[in-house]
Amino acid sequence: MGKKAIARSLQMSKNTVKSYLDKLELSQMDIDGLLALEDPLLESKFHPGSPAYKDDRYKHFKDNIDYFLKELKRKGVTQQLLWEEYIADYPKGYSRSQFCFHLSQHRKASKPSMVLNHKPGEKLYIDFAGTKLPYIDKQTGELIYCQLFVGCLPYSDYSFSMALESQSVEDVIYALIKCADFLGGMAEVLVPDNFKAAIVKANRYEPEINRALEDFANHYGITVIPTRVGKPKDKALVENQVKMQYTRIYAKLRNMQFFSLEDLNKAISEKNREHNQTRMQQKPFCREEKFHSDEKRYLKPLPDHPFELKYYREYKVAQNNHIYLSQDKHYYSVPYTYIGHRVKVIYTRKMVYIYHKGKQVAVHIRSYGMGKYTTDPSHLCSTHNHYLAHSPEYYIQKAQKASDELYQLFILMFKQDRHPEHLYRTCDGMLNLYRKSRKIDPEEFNKACQMAIKHQIFSCKFVENVIKNKMTRINEQHNNQALPDHKNIRGKQYYSQTTLNFITYDESRNAI
């Protein structure tokens, strides 16, 4: 067929037909061989590529591309500055637009994206949205802006969202606990971004994980592997979730007002549920269906006991064998043998644990009384324990074991209208007298106590003088002597009379 007939048949210009025939003639290619090729290969025979990449300018640019990329990483260096230096050194080079185009193309080609295949229940990505959500304080009318915590399982793309007061360690741990409860289990690997509540010091190879997050991971039996700094593609799915939260949560709540964090989280939970139940593009299922059917059974079961956040401190034991927990402004006792030593303190919301060189030396229930003391009597020395044990009951029990007389004497002593501490030393003195009397004559001590009870003299010195002067024997002799006979006895008739009759006597002392 002629060129015009071919052009009319293919509905193209005759010049185009001519160019193809010229290329065929110049290349001297076999027609049958060309027809046997697939269309892409056949097209490459006639369109070998843009001649621009065979230009000397491109060869010069390609030889210097590594230098340009290295210089762009330096502070203050821009593409405009590099082009000015480039054109000054090579005047026949590319214009600014072509220079920037080739530079951009090379940077994109040198960093291709990788498609990651995720296993069900393997990872949980967490991140915070950049924009905050507010609620109104009822008391002041002030807008309180909250952080939005987002968690995502990459296999099913199932997400969890909730608002927090801040990005503090306590709030992040609380959000993770709520996230685990929402999922009904926990993934094997927790992948956080490099925010301070998760990572203390970022490092490409060995990042320093926050101690609280590490305790959380140990409690749930999981591993923490943070993303690389400045590499958002490491957690592309959760980044996409955050982007979708702006449309499916932020935008839908933009005209609503909330007056507490609980109300805000309730609305967020409702919108997040709708998001998880929305059909995914080009897929016949939603995120929630994918999660329950294929992923939930692979999650690690939740522990039997809830996680409690632990705090770590180090203190020196004071002379009064207590440490001062500055968080609560409260004092806790430590065994007196550790006075002057440095101890490690781990405390939770309920308990306080104290360790010395890896050994647990004290455990206390946490108290929030400011300026008060929590003391275990077993931590005190014997002298302090003896002093603290002083009480009326303590001395009465001691006396009961000693003798009945001393027991009765102590009961009467503490019935007096006096402060008990005024009598403690008197009791100590009498107990000391009892111990001494056991070596000499215990009966003398008991009789002295009887005399003290009889005369209501509650004095240790009185009992001691009675024993020392042997007054108990004198009292017995006096009681055993008979009365002498004499006439000066009035008798009971005298005292029973109603009229007083005086009796007179003569010189011989006879009644008249």
Short mmCIF file of C-alpha atoms in Angstrom, two decimals:
data_model
loop_
_atom_site.label_atom_id
_atom_site.label_comp_id
_atom_site.label_asym_id
_atom_site.label_seq_id
_atom_site.Cartn_x
_atom_site.Cartn_y
_atom_site.Cartn_z
CA MET A 1 0.00 0.00 0.00
CA GLY A 2 1.13 3.54 -0.60
CA LYS A 3 1.86 6.02 2.19
CA LYS A 4 -1.36 7.93 1.66
CA ALA A 5 -3.43 4.71 1.63
CA ILE A 6 -1.75 3.58 4.88
CA ALA A 7 -2.38 7.00 6.45
CA ARG A 8 -6.06 6.90 5.52
CA SER A 9 -6.40 3.32 6.77
CA LEU A 10 -4.79 4.05 10.15
CA GLN A 11 -6.24 7.57 10.42
CA MET A 12 -2.92 9.25 10.94
CA SER A 13 -0.71 11.72 9.20
CA LYS A 14 1.23 10.57 6.13
CA ASN A 15 4.33 12.17 7.67
CA THR A 16 4.00 9.83 10.66
CA VAL A 17 3.79 6.87 8.30
CA LYS A 18 6.85 8.18 6.46
CA SER A 19 8.84 8.47 9.73
CA TYR A 20 8.09 4.86 10.67
CA LEU A 21 9.08 3.62 7.21
CA ASP A 22 12.33 5.62 7.38
CA LYS A 23 13.17 4.11 10.79
CA LEU A 24 12.43 0.64 9.41
CA GLU A 25 14.68 1.23 6.43
CA LEU A 26 17.52 2.69 8.47
CA SER A 27 17.46 -0.10 11.05
CA GLN A 28 17.11 -2.80 8.38
CA MET A 29 14.86 -4.78 10.75
CA ASP A 30 13.04 -7.96 9.65
CA ILE A 31 9.27 -7.48 9.31
CA ASP A 32 8.40 -11.00 10.43
CA GLY A 33 10.67 -10.67 13.44
CA LEU A 34 9.06 -7.40 14.45
CA LEU A 35 5.54 -8.83 14.17
CA ALA A 36 6.51 -11.63 16.52
CA LEU A 37 7.41 -9.17 19.31
CA GLU A 38 5.04 -8.02 22.07
CA ASP A 39 3.77 -4.47 21.74
CA PRO A 40 6.02 -2.95 24.46
CA LEU A 41 9.12 -4.51 22.89
CA LEU A 42 8.04 -3.50 19.41
CA GLU A 43 7.50 0.09 20.60
CA SER A 44 11.00 0.23 22.06
CA LYS A 45 12.45 -0.59 18.62
CA PHE A 46 10.95 2.56 17.13
CA HIS A 47 11.08 4.77 20.27
CA PRO A 48 14.42 4.04 21.95
CA GLY A 49 13.95 6.91 24.40
CA SER A 50 14.35 10.63 24.76
CA PRO A 51 17.51 11.94 23.15
CA ALA A 52 17.79 14.36 26.06
CA TYR A 53 19.38 11.64 28.22
CA LYS A 54 22.12 11.20 25.63
CA ASP A 55 22.96 14.87 25.71
CA ASP A 56 26.34 16.05 27.07
CA ARG A 57 24.51 18.25 29.56
CA TYR A 58 22.83 15.23 31.13
CA LYS A 59 26.12 13.32 31.29
CA HIS A 60 27.74 16.25 33.13
CA PHE A 61 24.75 16.53 35.48
CA LYS A 62 24.78 12.77 36.21
CA ASP A 63 28.47 12.85 37.09
CA ASN A 64 27.79 15.53 39.72
CA ILE A 65 24.46 14.25 41.10
CA ASP A 66 26.03 12.73 44.25
CA TYR A 67 27.66 16.07 45.07
CA PHE A 68 24.33 17.93 44.64
CA LEU A 69 22.46 15.50 46.93
CA LYS A 70 25.17 15.70 49.59
CA GLU A 71 25.19 19.49 49.55
CA LEU A 72 21.37 19.67 49.86
CA LYS A 73 21.62 18.00 53.28
CA ARG A 74 23.71 20.86 54.62
CA LYS A 75 21.99 23.65 56.51
CA GLY A 76 20.99 26.64 54.39
CA VAL A 77 21.77 25.00 51.02
CA THR A 78 18.89 25.25 48.51
CA GLN A 79 18.31 24.10 44.93
CA GLN A 80 18.53 27.73 43.78
CA LEU A 81 22.00 28.10 45.29
CA LEU A 82 23.18 24.81 43.76
CA TRP A 83 21.91 25.81 40.32
CA GLU A 84 23.68 29.18 40.49
CA GLU A 85 26.96 27.43 41.31
CA TYR A 86 26.28 24.79 38.63
CA ILE A 87 25.59 27.29 35.83
CA ALA A 88 28.61 29.39 36.81
CA ASP A 89 30.83 26.32 36.51
CA TYR A 90 29.09 24.93 33.37
CA PRO A 91 27.48 27.78 31.35
CA LYS A 92 26.05 25.41 28.73
CA GLY A 93 24.15 23.51 31.40
CA TYR A 94 20.44 23.14 32.11
CA SER A 95 18.14 26.00 32.93
CA ARG A 96 16.94 26.27 36.53
CA SER A 97 13.62 24.44 35.85
CA GLN A 98 15.33 21.53 34.06
CA PHE A 99 18.02 21.33 36.75
CA CYS A 100 15.41 21.09 39.52
CA PHE A 101 13.34 18.58 37.49
CA HIS A 102 16.25 16.16 36.96
CA LEU A 103 17.34 16.56 40.58
CA SER A 104 13.82 15.78 41.86
CA GLN A 105 13.48 12.76 39.55
CA HIS A 106 16.73 11.32 40.78
CA ARG A 107 15.81 11.82 44.44
CA LYS A 108 12.50 10.03 43.93
CA ALA A 109 14.08 7.15 42.03
CA SER A 110 16.77 6.71 44.68
CA LYS A 111 14.21 6.20 47.47
CA PRO A 112 11.54 3.77 46.28
CA SER A 113 8.70 2.75 48.58
CA MET A 114 8.33 -0.82 49.77
CA VAL A 115 5.07 -2.72 50.16
CA LEU A 116 5.03 -4.32 53.64
CA ASN A 117 3.18 -7.55 54.25
CA HIS A 118 1.83 -7.64 57.82
CA LYS A 119 0.95 -10.75 59.79
CA PRO A 120 -2.31 -10.80 61.76
CA GLY A 121 -1.88 -9.79 65.40
CA GLU A 122 1.82 -9.01 64.97
CA LYS A 123 2.03 -5.22 65.40
CA LEU A 124 0.13 -2.32 66.91
CA TYR A 125 1.06 1.16 65.65
CA ILE A 126 0.37 4.16 67.91
CA ASP A 127 0.66 7.88 67.20
CA PHE A 128 -0.83 11.28 68.07
CA ALA A 129 -2.71 13.54 65.69
CA GLY A 130 -1.17 16.95 65.10
CA THR A 131 -4.40 18.90 65.68
CA LYS A 132 -6.06 19.02 69.11
CA LEU A 133 -9.73 18.55 70.00
CA PRO A 134 -11.30 20.92 72.58
CA TYR A 135 -13.96 20.69 75.26
CA ILE A 136 -15.38 23.50 77.42
CA ASP A 137 -14.69 23.76 81.15
CA LYS A 138 -18.06 24.17 82.90
CA GLN A 139 -16.61 26.27 85.70
CA THR A 140 -14.58 28.81 83.72
CA GLY A 141 -15.88 28.46 80.15
CA GLU A 142 -12.29 27.92 79.01
CA LEU A 143 -11.49 25.73 76.02
CA ILE A 144 -9.39 22.74 77.10
CA TYR A 145 -7.49 21.32 74.13
CA CYS A 146 -6.79 17.58 74.17
CA GLN A 147 -4.44 15.29 72.30
CA LEU A 148 -5.93 12.59 70.07
CA PHE A 149 -4.34 9.16 70.59
CA VAL A 150 -4.63 6.78 67.60
CA GLY A 151 -3.85 3.06 67.54
CA CYS A 152 -3.95 0.87 64.43
CA LEU A 153 -3.51 -2.84 63.64
CA PRO A 154 -1.83 -2.82 60.21
CA TYR A 155 -3.15 -6.19 59.04
CA SER A 156 -6.85 -5.30 59.25
CA ASP A 157 -6.39 -1.50 59.54
CA TYR A 158 -8.68 -1.68 62.60
CA SER A 159 -8.29 1.53 64.62
CA PHE A 160 -8.80 2.91 68.13
CA SER A 161 -9.00 6.60 69.08
CA MET A 162 -9.42 8.57 72.30
CA ALA A 163 -8.72 12.08 73.59
CA LEU A 164 -6.16 12.66 76.36
CA GLU A 165 -5.32 15.67 78.48
CA SER A 166 -1.65 15.47 77.44
CA GLN A 167 1.08 13.24 76.08
CA SER A 168 2.39 12.47 79.57
CA VAL A 169 3.51 8.97 80.53
CA GLU A 170 0.43 8.42 82.71
CA ASP A 171 -1.97 9.41 79.92
CA VAL A 172 -0.20 7.30 77.29
CA ILE A 173 -0.19 4.21 79.52
CA TYR A 174 -3.86 4.78 80.32
CA ALA A 175 -4.65 5.03 76.59
CA LEU A 176 -2.73 1.82 75.86
CA ILE A 177 -4.66 -0.04 78.57
CA LYS A 178 -7.94 1.22 77.09
CA CYS A 179 -6.76 0.26 73.61
CA ALA A 180 -5.92 -3.29 74.75
CA ASP A 181 -9.35 -3.61 76.38
CA PHE A 182 -11.00 -2.32 73.20
CA LEU A 183 -9.17 -4.88 71.04
CA GLY A 184 -9.69 -7.70 73.52
CA GLY A 185 -6.01 -8.61 73.35
CA MET A 186 -2.56 -7.25 72.53
CA ALA A 187 -0.31 -7.44 69.49
CA GLU A 188 3.14 -8.98 69.82
CA VAL A 189 4.98 -5.77 68.93
CA LEU A 190 4.14 -2.21 69.96
CA VAL A 191 5.40 0.36 67.43
CA PRO A 192 5.30 3.93 68.82
CA ASP A 193 6.58 7.14 67.36
CA ASN A 194 9.51 8.87 69.10
CA PHE A 195 7.47 11.01 71.52
CA LYS A 196 8.93 11.47 75.02
CA ALA A 197 6.36 9.34 76.83
CA ALA A 198 7.56 6.34 74.80
CA ILE A 199 11.21 7.01 73.96
CA VAL A 200 13.57 8.78 76.37
CA LYS A 201 16.42 9.10 73.87
CA ALA A 202 15.95 8.39 70.18
CA ASN A 203 18.60 6.38 68.37
CA ARG A 204 18.60 4.71 64.97
CA TYR A 205 19.97 1.43 66.34
CA GLU A 206 19.34 1.25 70.11
CA PRO A 207 16.70 3.74 71.26
CA GLU A 208 16.26 4.20 75.01
CA ILE A 209 12.70 3.19 75.87
CA ASN A 210 10.83 4.89 78.70
CA ARG A 211 10.92 2.73 81.85
CA ALA A 212 7.16 2.95 82.33
CA LEU A 213 6.47 1.75 78.78
CA GLU A 214 8.98 -1.04 79.27
CA ASP A 215 7.14 -2.14 82.44
CA PHE A 216 3.87 -2.05 80.49
CA ALA A 217 5.39 -4.24 77.75
CA ASN A 218 6.72 -6.74 80.33
CA HIS A 219 3.33 -6.92 82.01
CA TYR A 220 1.56 -7.68 78.71
CA GLY A 221 4.38 -9.91 77.41
CA ILE A 222 5.08 -7.81 74.30
CA THR A 223 8.02 -6.00 72.67
CA VAL A 224 8.47 -2.28 71.97
CA ILE A 225 10.15 -1.40 68.64
CA PRO A 226 9.91 2.35 67.89
CA THR A 227 10.08 3.74 64.38
CA ARG A 228 13.17 5.47 63.03
CA VAL A 229 13.45 9.20 63.58
CA GLY A 230 12.11 11.18 60.65
CA LYS A 231 10.87 8.08 58.80
CA PRO A 232 7.07 8.36 58.62
CA LYS A 233 6.93 5.53 56.08
CA ASP A 234 7.85 3.13 58.89
CA LYS A 235 4.29 3.62 60.19
CA ALA A 236 2.52 4.64 57.01
CA LEU A 237 -0.74 2.93 57.97
CA VAL A 238 -1.18 4.79 61.26
CA GLU A 239 -0.21 8.02 59.49
CA ASN A 240 -3.01 7.29 57.03
CA GLN A 241 -5.35 6.55 59.94
CA VAL A 242 -4.55 9.95 61.47
CA LYS A 243 -5.29 11.55 58.11
CA MET A 244 -8.64 9.75 57.95
CA GLN A 245 -9.47 10.79 61.53
CA TYR A 246 -9.54 14.40 60.37
CA THR A 247 -12.33 13.56 57.92
CA ARG A 248 -14.29 11.00 59.92
CA ILE A 249 -13.94 12.43 63.44
CA TYR A 250 -12.69 16.03 63.43
CA ALA A 251 -14.92 17.19 60.59
CA LYS A 252 -18.04 15.46 61.94
CA LEU A 253 -17.55 16.92 65.44
CA ARG A 254 -16.61 20.43 64.32
CA ASN A 255 -20.04 21.96 65.13
CA MET A 256 -20.56 20.10 68.43
CA GLN A 257 -19.73 21.33 71.94
CA PHE A 258 -18.58 19.12 74.81
CA PHE A 259 -18.36 20.00 78.49
CA SER A 260 -16.15 17.18 79.76
CA LEU A 261 -13.45 14.85 78.54
CA GLU A 262 -15.79 11.88 79.06
CA ASP A 263 -18.41 13.36 76.72
CA LEU A 264 -15.74 14.11 74.11
CA ASN A 265 -14.39 10.57 74.25
CA LYS A 266 -17.88 9.14 74.01
CA ALA A 267 -18.46 11.03 70.75
CA ILE A 268 -15.01 10.04 69.43
CA SER A 269 -15.72 6.39 70.20
CA GLU A 270 -19.00 6.55 68.28
CA LYS A 271 -17.41 8.14 65.21
CA ASN A 272 -14.48 5.70 65.33
CA ARG A 273 -16.93 2.78 65.41
CA GLU A 274 -18.62 4.17 62.29
CA HIS A 275 -15.20 4.49 60.66
CA ASN A 276 -14.33 0.85 61.40
CA GLN A 277 -17.69 -0.27 60.01
CA THR A 278 -17.36 1.70 56.75
CA ARG A 279 -16.67 -0.42 53.65
CA MET A 280 -13.07 -0.07 52.44
CA GLN A 281 -12.40 1.01 48.87
CA GLN A 282 -11.96 -1.81 46.36
CA LYS A 283 -12.64 -4.38 49.11
CA PRO A 284 -15.90 -6.22 49.88
CA PHE A 285 -15.52 -5.86 53.67
CA CYS A 286 -14.97 -3.26 56.40
CA ARG A 287 -12.15 -3.02 58.93
CA GLU A 288 -14.24 -4.44 61.77
CA GLU A 289 -15.22 -7.53 59.76
CA LYS A 290 -11.60 -8.12 58.75
CA PHE A 291 -10.45 -7.77 62.36
CA HIS A 292 -12.99 -10.15 63.89
CA SER A 293 -12.74 -12.76 61.14
CA ASP A 294 -8.97 -12.92 60.55
CA GLU A 295 -6.99 -11.11 63.26
CA LYS A 296 -8.54 -11.08 66.71
CA ARG A 297 -7.77 -14.74 67.44
CA TYR A 298 -4.06 -14.07 66.90
CA LEU A 299 -3.83 -11.37 69.59
CA LYS A 300 -2.10 -12.18 72.87
CA PRO A 301 -4.59 -12.66 75.76
CA LEU A 302 -4.83 -9.89 78.35
CA PRO A 303 -3.13 -10.51 81.74
CA ASP A 304 -5.21 -11.54 84.74
CA HIS A 305 -4.26 -8.46 86.76
CA PRO A 306 -4.48 -4.87 85.47
CA PHE A 307 -1.24 -2.99 84.91
CA GLU A 308 -0.21 -0.44 87.53
CA LEU A 309 2.16 2.31 86.57
CA LYS A 310 5.44 2.12 88.50
CA TYR A 311 7.56 5.09 89.55
CA TYR A 312 11.25 4.82 90.41
CA ARG A 313 13.15 6.91 92.93
CA GLU A 314 16.36 6.67 94.94
CA TYR A 315 16.63 8.07 98.48
CA LYS A 316 18.96 8.05 101.47
CA VAL A 317 17.56 6.60 104.72
CA ALA A 318 17.39 9.35 107.34
CA GLN A 319 18.56 9.08 110.96
CA ASN A 320 14.99 8.34 112.05
CA ASN A 321 15.10 5.29 109.69
CA HIS A 322 12.49 6.76 107.31
CA ILE A 323 12.62 7.86 103.66
CA TYR A 324 10.72 10.90 102.42
CA LEU A 325 8.60 10.30 99.32
CA SER A 326 8.47 13.79 97.86
CA GLN A 327 5.63 12.90 95.46
CA ASP A 328 3.19 12.60 98.39
CA LYS A 329 5.25 14.46 101.04
CA HIS A 330 4.97 11.36 103.20
CA TYR A 331 7.47 9.33 105.26
CA TYR A 332 7.92 5.53 105.12
CA SER A 333 9.97 3.43 107.53
CA VAL A 334 13.00 1.29 106.64
CA PRO A 335 14.76 -1.16 109.02
CA TYR A 336 17.08 0.84 111.28
CA THR A 337 20.12 -1.16 110.13
CA TYR A 338 19.94 0.69 106.78
CA ILE A 339 20.25 4.19 108.25
CA GLY A 340 22.57 6.25 106.03
CA HIS A 341 22.31 3.82 103.08
CA ARG A 342 20.84 4.69 99.68
CA VAL A 343 17.79 2.62 98.76
CA LYS A 344 15.70 2.29 95.61
CA VAL A 345 11.98 2.99 95.90
CA ILE A 346 9.38 1.63 93.46
CA TYR A 347 5.88 2.84 94.10
CA THR A 348 2.53 2.37 92.39
CA ARG A 349 -0.88 3.89 92.99
CA LYS A 350 -1.44 1.50 95.95
CA MET A 351 1.92 0.20 97.20
CA VAL A 352 5.46 1.34 98.07
CA TYR A 353 8.38 -1.11 97.70
CA ILE A 354 11.86 -0.34 99.08
CA TYR A 355 15.01 -2.22 97.94
CA HIS A 356 18.65 -2.23 99.01
CA LYS A 357 21.19 -3.88 96.69
CA GLY A 358 18.54 -5.99 95.02
CA LYS A 359 16.91 -7.10 98.28
CA GLN A 360 13.42 -6.02 99.29
CA VAL A 361 13.69 -4.52 102.77
CA ALA A 362 10.27 -2.86 103.23
CA VAL A 363 6.74 -2.87 101.81
CA HIS A 364 4.07 -0.31 102.70
CA ILE A 365 0.56 0.54 101.57
CA ARG A 366 0.82 3.92 99.90
CA SER A 367 -0.53 6.78 101.98
CA TYR A 368 -1.31 10.29 100.75
CA GLY A 369 -1.25 12.05 104.14
CA MET A 370 1.04 15.05 103.77
CA GLY A 371 3.72 15.31 106.45
CA LYS A 372 2.68 12.05 108.15
CA TYR A 373 4.60 8.85 108.90
CA THR A 374 3.92 5.23 107.98
CA THR A 375 5.97 3.11 110.40
CA ASP A 376 6.35 -0.66 110.71
CA PRO A 377 7.24 -1.44 114.38
CA SER A 378 9.54 -4.26 113.25
CA HIS A 379 11.75 -1.64 111.54
CA LEU A 380 12.55 0.11 114.83
CA CYS A 381 15.34 -0.73 117.26
CA SER A 382 14.43 -2.41 120.59
CA THR A 383 14.72 0.86 122.54
CA HIS A 384 12.28 2.68 120.27
CA ASN A 385 9.92 -0.28 120.24
CA HIS A 386 9.94 -0.39 124.04
CA TYR A 387 9.16 3.29 124.21
CA LEU A 388 6.32 3.06 121.71
CA ALA A 389 4.88 0.03 123.50
CA HIS A 390 4.22 2.09 126.66
CA SER A 391 0.52 2.17 127.49
CA PRO A 392 -1.71 1.40 130.49
CA GLU A 393 -2.59 -1.97 128.99
CA TYR A 394 1.09 -2.79 128.51
CA TYR A 395 1.92 -2.18 132.19
CA ILE A 396 -1.22 -3.89 133.48
CA GLN A 397 -0.35 -7.01 131.47
CA LYS A 398 3.19 -6.90 132.86
CA ALA A 399 1.87 -6.61 136.44
CA GLN A 400 -0.62 -9.44 135.93
CA LYS A 401 2.25 -11.76 135.02
CA ALA A 402 4.19 -10.62 138.13
CA SER A 403 1.70 -10.80 141.03
CA ASP A 404 -1.94 -10.21 141.87
CA GLU A 405 -1.09 -7.46 144.35
CA LEU A 406 0.93 -5.50 141.78
CA TYR A 407 -1.85 -6.06 139.24
CA GLN A 408 -4.45 -4.56 141.59
CA LEU A 409 -2.14 -1.67 142.42
CA PHE A 410 -1.59 -0.78 138.73
CA ILE A 411 -5.33 -0.90 138.01
CA LEU A 412 -5.98 1.59 140.81
CA MET A 413 -3.10 3.78 139.65
CA PHE A 414 -4.45 4.19 136.12
CA LYS A 415 -7.94 4.93 137.41
CA GLN A 416 -6.66 8.22 138.73
CA ASP A 417 -7.47 11.44 136.95
CA ARG A 418 -3.92 11.84 135.69
CA HIS A 419 -2.31 11.52 132.25
CA PRO A 420 -1.06 7.95 131.81
CA GLU A 421 2.43 9.06 130.83
CA HIS A 422 2.90 10.57 134.31
CA LEU A 423 2.63 7.05 135.77
CA TYR A 424 4.83 5.15 133.29
CA ARG A 425 8.08 5.75 135.21
CA THR A 426 6.39 4.84 138.49
CA CYS A 427 5.32 1.57 136.89
CA ASP A 428 8.85 0.97 135.61
CA GLY A 429 10.20 1.55 139.11
CA MET A 430 7.75 -0.90 140.71
CA LEU A 431 8.50 -3.55 138.08
CA ASN A 432 12.20 -3.06 138.81
CA LEU A 433 11.51 -3.49 142.57
CA TYR A 434 9.61 -6.69 141.78
CA ARG A 435 12.58 -8.08 139.85
CA LYS A 436 14.92 -7.28 142.78
CA SER A 437 12.54 -8.70 145.39
CA ARG A 438 12.38 -12.04 143.58
CA LYS A 439 16.00 -12.62 144.63
CA ILE A 440 15.31 -11.74 148.33
CA ASP A 441 11.68 -12.22 149.45
CA PRO A 442 8.79 -11.85 146.97
CA GLU A 443 6.28 -11.98 149.83
CA GLU A 444 7.66 -8.75 151.27
CA PHE A 445 7.01 -7.00 147.94
CA ASN A 446 3.42 -8.25 147.80
CA LYS A 447 2.72 -7.08 151.34
CA ALA A 448 4.19 -3.67 150.52
CA CYS A 449 1.82 -3.46 147.54
CA GLN A 450 -1.08 -4.34 149.85
CA MET A 451 -0.12 -1.50 152.17
CA ALA A 452 0.05 0.90 149.20
CA ILE A 453 -3.43 -0.22 148.11
CA LYS A 454 -4.78 0.07 151.65
CA HIS A 455 -3.47 3.59 152.16
CA GLN A 456 -4.01 4.66 148.50
CA ILE A 457 -0.39 5.75 148.18
CA PHE A 458 0.66 5.14 144.58
CA SER A 459 4.37 5.83 144.88
CA CYS A 460 7.31 3.64 143.97
CA LYS A 461 9.33 5.30 146.74
CA PHE A 462 6.67 4.40 149.33
CA VAL A 463 6.77 0.71 148.36
CA GLU A 464 10.58 0.79 148.35
CA ASN A 465 10.69 2.38 151.86
CA VAL A 466 8.18 -0.14 153.22
CA ILE A 467 10.38 -2.98 152.04
CA LYS A 468 13.63 -1.28 153.10
CA ASN A 469 12.42 -0.42 156.64
CA LYS A 470 10.61 -3.77 157.07
CA MET A 471 7.40 -1.96 157.92
CA THR A 472 5.31 -4.94 156.94
CA ARG A 473 6.65 -6.89 159.97
CA ILE A 474 6.02 -4.02 162.40
CA ASN A 475 2.49 -3.82 161.17
CA GLU A 476 2.00 -7.56 161.81
CA GLN A 477 3.40 -7.37 165.37
CA HIS A 478 1.21 -4.42 166.20
CA ASN A 479 -1.88 -6.19 164.98
CA ASN A 480 -1.16 -9.33 167.01
CA GLN A 481 -0.77 -7.51 170.42
CA ALA A 482 -3.78 -7.68 172.81
CA LEU A 483 -5.26 -4.50 174.28
CA PRO A 484 -4.22 -3.76 177.93
CA ASP A 485 -6.79 -4.03 180.76
CA HIS A 486 -7.91 -0.67 182.22
CA LYS A 487 -11.10 0.94 183.52
CA ASN A 488 -11.22 3.78 181.05
CA ILE A 489 -13.47 1.88 178.68
CA ARG A 490 -16.75 3.53 177.83
CA GLY A 491 -18.31 0.60 176.03
CA LYS A 492 -21.12 0.49 173.47
CA GLN A 493 -23.74 1.71 175.94
CA TYR A 494 -22.00 5.05 176.16
CA TYR A 495 -22.07 5.58 172.42
CA SER A 496 -25.70 4.45 172.06
CA GLN A 497 -27.12 6.92 174.58
CA THR A 498 -29.13 9.89 173.35
CA THR A 499 -28.36 12.18 176.29
CA LEU A 500 -24.77 12.84 177.10
CA ASN A 501 -24.07 12.08 180.81
CA PHE A 502 -20.70 13.18 181.98
CA ILE A 503 -18.93 10.89 184.39
CA THR A 504 -16.89 12.37 187.27
CA TYR A 505 -14.19 10.61 189.19
CA ASP A 506 -12.90 10.92 192.70
CA GLU A 507 -9.31 11.08 193.75
CA SER A 508 -8.99 7.28 193.50
CA ARG A 509 -10.24 7.45 189.88
CA ASN A 510 -13.58 5.85 190.84
CA ALA A 511 -16.73 6.96 189.10
CA ILE A 512 -19.06 9.05 191.25
#
